[in-house]
Coordinates of N, CA and C in Angstrom, one line a residue:
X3 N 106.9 110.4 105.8 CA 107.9 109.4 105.5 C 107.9 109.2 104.0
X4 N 108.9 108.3 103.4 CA 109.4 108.4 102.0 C 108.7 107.4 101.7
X5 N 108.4 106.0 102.1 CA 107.8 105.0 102.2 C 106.8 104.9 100.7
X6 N 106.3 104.4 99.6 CA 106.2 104.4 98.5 C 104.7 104.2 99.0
X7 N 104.3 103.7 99.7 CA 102.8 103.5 100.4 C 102.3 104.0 101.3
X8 N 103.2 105.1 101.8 CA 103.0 105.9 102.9 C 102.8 104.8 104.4
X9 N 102.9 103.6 104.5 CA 102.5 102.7 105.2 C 104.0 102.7 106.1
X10 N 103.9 102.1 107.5 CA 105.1 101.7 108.0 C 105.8 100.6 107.5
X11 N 107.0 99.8 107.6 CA 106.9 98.9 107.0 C 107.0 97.4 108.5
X12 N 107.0 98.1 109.5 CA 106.8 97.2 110.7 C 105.8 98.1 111.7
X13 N 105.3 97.4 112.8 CA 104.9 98.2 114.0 C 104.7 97.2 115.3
X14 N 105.3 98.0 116.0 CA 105.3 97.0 117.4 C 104.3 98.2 118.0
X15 N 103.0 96.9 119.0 CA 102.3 98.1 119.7 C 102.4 97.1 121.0
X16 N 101.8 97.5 122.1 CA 101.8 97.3 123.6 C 100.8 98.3 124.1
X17 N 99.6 97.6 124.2 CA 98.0 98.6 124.2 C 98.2 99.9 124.1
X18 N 98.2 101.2 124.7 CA 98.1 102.1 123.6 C 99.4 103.1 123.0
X19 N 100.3 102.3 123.2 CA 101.7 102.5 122.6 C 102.1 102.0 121.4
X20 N 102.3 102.6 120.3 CA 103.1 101.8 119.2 C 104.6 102.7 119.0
X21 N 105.3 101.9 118.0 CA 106.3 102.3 117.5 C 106.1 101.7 115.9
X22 N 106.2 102.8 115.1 CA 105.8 102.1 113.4 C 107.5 102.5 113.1
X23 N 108.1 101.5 112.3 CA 109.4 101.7 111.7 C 109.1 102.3 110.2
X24 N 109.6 102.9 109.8 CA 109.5 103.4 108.5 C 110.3 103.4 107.6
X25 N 110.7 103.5 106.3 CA 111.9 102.7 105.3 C 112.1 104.0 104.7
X26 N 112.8 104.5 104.3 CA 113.3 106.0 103.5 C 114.7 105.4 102.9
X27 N 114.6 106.1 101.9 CA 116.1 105.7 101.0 C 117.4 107.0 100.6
X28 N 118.6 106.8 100.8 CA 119.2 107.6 100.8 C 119.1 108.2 99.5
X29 N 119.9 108.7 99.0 CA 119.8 109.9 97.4 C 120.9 108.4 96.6
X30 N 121.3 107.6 97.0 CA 121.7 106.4 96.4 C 121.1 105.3 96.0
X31 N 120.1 104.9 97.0 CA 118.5 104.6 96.6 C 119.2 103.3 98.1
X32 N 119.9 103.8 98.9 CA 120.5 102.4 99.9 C 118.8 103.2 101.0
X33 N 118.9 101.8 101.4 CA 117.2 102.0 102.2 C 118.1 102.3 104.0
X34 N 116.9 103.0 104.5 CA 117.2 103.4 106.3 C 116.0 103.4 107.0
X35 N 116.0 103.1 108.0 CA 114.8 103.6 108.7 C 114.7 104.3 109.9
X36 N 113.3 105.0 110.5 CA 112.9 105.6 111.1 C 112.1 105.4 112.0
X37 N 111.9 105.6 112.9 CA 110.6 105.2 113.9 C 110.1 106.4 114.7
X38 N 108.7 106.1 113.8 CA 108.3 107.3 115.1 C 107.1 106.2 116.5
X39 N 107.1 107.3 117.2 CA 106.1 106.4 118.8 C 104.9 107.6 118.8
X40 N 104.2 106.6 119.7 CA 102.7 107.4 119.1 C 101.8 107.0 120.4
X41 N 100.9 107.0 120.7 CA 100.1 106.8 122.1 C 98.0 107.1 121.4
X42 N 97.7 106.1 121.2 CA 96.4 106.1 120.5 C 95.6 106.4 121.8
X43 N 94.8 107.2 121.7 CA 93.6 107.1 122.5 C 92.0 107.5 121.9
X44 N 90.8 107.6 122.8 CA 89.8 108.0 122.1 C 89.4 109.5 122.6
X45 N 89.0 110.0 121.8 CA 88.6 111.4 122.1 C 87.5 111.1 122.9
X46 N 87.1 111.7 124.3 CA 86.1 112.0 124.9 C 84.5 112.3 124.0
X47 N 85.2 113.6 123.2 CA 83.8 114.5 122.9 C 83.4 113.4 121.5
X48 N 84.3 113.2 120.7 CA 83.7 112.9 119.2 C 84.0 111.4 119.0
X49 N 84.6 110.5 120.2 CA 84.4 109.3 120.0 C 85.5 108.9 119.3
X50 N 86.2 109.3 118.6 CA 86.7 108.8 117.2 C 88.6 108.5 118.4
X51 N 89.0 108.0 117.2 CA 90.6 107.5 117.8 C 91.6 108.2 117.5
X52 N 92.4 108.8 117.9 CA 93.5 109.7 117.3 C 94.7 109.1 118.2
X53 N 95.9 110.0 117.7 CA 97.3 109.8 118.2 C 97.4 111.0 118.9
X54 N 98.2 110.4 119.9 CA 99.3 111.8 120.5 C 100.7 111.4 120.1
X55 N 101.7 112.5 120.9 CA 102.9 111.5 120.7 C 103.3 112.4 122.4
X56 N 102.6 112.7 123.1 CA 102.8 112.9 124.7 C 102.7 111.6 125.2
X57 N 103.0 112.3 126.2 CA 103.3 110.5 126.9 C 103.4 110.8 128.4
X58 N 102.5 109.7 129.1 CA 102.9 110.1 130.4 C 103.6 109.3 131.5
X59 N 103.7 109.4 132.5 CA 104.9 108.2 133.6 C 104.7 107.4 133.0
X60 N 103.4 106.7 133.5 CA 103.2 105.4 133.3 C 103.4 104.7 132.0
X61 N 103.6 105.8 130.8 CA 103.6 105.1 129.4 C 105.3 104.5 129.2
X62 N 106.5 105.7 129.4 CA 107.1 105.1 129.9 C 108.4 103.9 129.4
X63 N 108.1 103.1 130.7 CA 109.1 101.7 130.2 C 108.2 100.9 129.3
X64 N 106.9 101.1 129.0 CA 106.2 100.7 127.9 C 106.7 101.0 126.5
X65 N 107.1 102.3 126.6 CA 108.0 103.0 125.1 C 109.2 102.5 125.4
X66 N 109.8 101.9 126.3 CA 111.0 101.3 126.2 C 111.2 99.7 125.8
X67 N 110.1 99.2 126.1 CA 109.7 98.2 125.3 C 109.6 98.2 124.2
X68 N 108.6 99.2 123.7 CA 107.9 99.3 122.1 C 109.8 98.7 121.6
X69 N 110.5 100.4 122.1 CA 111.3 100.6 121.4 C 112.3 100.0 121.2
X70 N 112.8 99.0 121.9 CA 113.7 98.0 121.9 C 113.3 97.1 120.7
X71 N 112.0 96.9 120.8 CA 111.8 95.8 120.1 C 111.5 96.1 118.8
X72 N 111.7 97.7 117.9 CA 111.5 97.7 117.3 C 112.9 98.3 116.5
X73 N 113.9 98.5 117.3 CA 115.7 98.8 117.4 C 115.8 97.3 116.8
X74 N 115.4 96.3 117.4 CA 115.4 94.6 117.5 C 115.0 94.5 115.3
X75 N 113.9 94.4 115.2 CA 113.0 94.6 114.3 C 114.1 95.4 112.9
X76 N 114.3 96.6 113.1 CA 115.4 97.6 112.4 C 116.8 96.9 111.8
X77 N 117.6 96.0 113.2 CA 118.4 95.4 112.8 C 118.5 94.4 112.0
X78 N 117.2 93.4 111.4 CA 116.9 92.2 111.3 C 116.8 92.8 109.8
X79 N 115.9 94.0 109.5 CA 115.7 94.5 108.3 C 116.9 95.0 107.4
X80 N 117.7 95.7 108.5 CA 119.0 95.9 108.0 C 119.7 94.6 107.2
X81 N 120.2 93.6 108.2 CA 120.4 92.3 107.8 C 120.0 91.8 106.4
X82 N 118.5 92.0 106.4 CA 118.0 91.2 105.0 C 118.3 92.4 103.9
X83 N 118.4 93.7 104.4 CA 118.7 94.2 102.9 C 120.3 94.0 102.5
X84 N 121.0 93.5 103.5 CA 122.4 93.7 103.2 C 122.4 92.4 101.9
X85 N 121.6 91.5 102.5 CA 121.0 89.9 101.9 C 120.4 89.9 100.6
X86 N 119.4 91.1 100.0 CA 119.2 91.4 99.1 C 119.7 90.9 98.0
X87 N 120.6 91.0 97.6 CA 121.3 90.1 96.4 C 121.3 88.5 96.0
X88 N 121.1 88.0 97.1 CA 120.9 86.4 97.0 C 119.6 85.7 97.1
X89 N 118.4 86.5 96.5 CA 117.5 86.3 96.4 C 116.4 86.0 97.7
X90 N 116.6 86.7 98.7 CA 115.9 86.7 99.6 C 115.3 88.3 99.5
X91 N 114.0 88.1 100.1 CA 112.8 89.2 100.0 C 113.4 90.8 100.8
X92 N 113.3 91.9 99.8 CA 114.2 93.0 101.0 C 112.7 93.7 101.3
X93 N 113.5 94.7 102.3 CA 112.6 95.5 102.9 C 111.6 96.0 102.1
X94 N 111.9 96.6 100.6 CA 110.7 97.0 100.0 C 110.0 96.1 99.2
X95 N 110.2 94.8 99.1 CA 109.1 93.9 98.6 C 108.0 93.4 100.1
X96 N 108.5 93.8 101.4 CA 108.0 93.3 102.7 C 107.1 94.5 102.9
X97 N 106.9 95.6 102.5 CA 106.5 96.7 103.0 C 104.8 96.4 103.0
X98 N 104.4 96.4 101.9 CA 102.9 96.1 101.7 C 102.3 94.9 102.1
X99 N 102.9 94.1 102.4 CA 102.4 92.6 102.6 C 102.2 93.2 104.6
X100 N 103.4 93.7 104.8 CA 103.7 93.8 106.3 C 102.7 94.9 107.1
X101 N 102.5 95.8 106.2 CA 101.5 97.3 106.3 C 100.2 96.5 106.4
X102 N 99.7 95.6 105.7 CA 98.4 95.3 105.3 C 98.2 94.4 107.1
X103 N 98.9 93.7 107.0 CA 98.9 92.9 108.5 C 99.1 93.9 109.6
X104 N 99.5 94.8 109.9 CA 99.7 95.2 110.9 C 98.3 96.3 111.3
X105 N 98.0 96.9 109.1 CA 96.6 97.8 109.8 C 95.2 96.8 110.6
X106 N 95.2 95.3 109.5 CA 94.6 94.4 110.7 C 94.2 94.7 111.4
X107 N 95.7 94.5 112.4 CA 95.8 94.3 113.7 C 95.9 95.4 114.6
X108 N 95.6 96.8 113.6 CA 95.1 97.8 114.7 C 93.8 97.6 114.6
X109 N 93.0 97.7 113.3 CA 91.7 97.5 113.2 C 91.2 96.8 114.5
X110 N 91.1 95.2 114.1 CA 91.1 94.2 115.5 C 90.8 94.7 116.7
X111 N 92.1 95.4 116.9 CA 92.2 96.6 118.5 C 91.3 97.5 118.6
X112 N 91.0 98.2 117.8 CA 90.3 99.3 118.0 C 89.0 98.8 118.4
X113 N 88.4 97.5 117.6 CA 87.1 97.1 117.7 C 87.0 96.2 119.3
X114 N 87.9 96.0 119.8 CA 87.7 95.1 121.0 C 87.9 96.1 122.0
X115 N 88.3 97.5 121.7 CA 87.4 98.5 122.8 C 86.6 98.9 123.0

């Protein structure tokens, strides 16, 4: 992603589903975003946490969730960049403040498995 932090600059999760939105800028410097979905689990052999981006039945209307709510999320960001000019906060002054809260709150997660 183009993202200046490499960070998302939102993420909706629903246990082990997320969707992270991501901010990239056209060749005019106008901002868009992207979302990728992801399915965290723990490796059996080495313990450690990684991503897939498979997905099975059951994951699902879960990804239909994430992803609504993160379409939801997209629009809202849109909105405020359009807003930009009137001194309200845009997408890329939100990126790092929003990144930092969100790795938190995977952190948090990870440790309460």
């Amino acid at each position: 992603m183009n993202d200046s932090n490499n960070l998302p600059v939102h993420r909706e999760q629903m246990g082990s589903i997320s969707a992270s939105v991501w901010m990239n800028q056209t060749e005019a410097g106008e901002p868009f975003y992207v979302t990728t979905l992801s399915r965290t689990y723990r490796d059996p052999d080495s313990g450690e946490w990684k991503d897939a981006n498979s997905f099975g039945q059951r994951d699902l209307l879960v990804i239909a969730l994430v992803a609504q709510r993160a379409a939801l999320k997209i629009s809202e960001l849109n909105q405020a960049d359009r807003r930009g000019g009137n001194g309200q906060e845009t997408a890329s002054e939100r990126t790092q403040e929003t990144a930092e809260v969100d790795a938190a709150a995977v952190q948090e997660q990870h440790r309460s498995r």
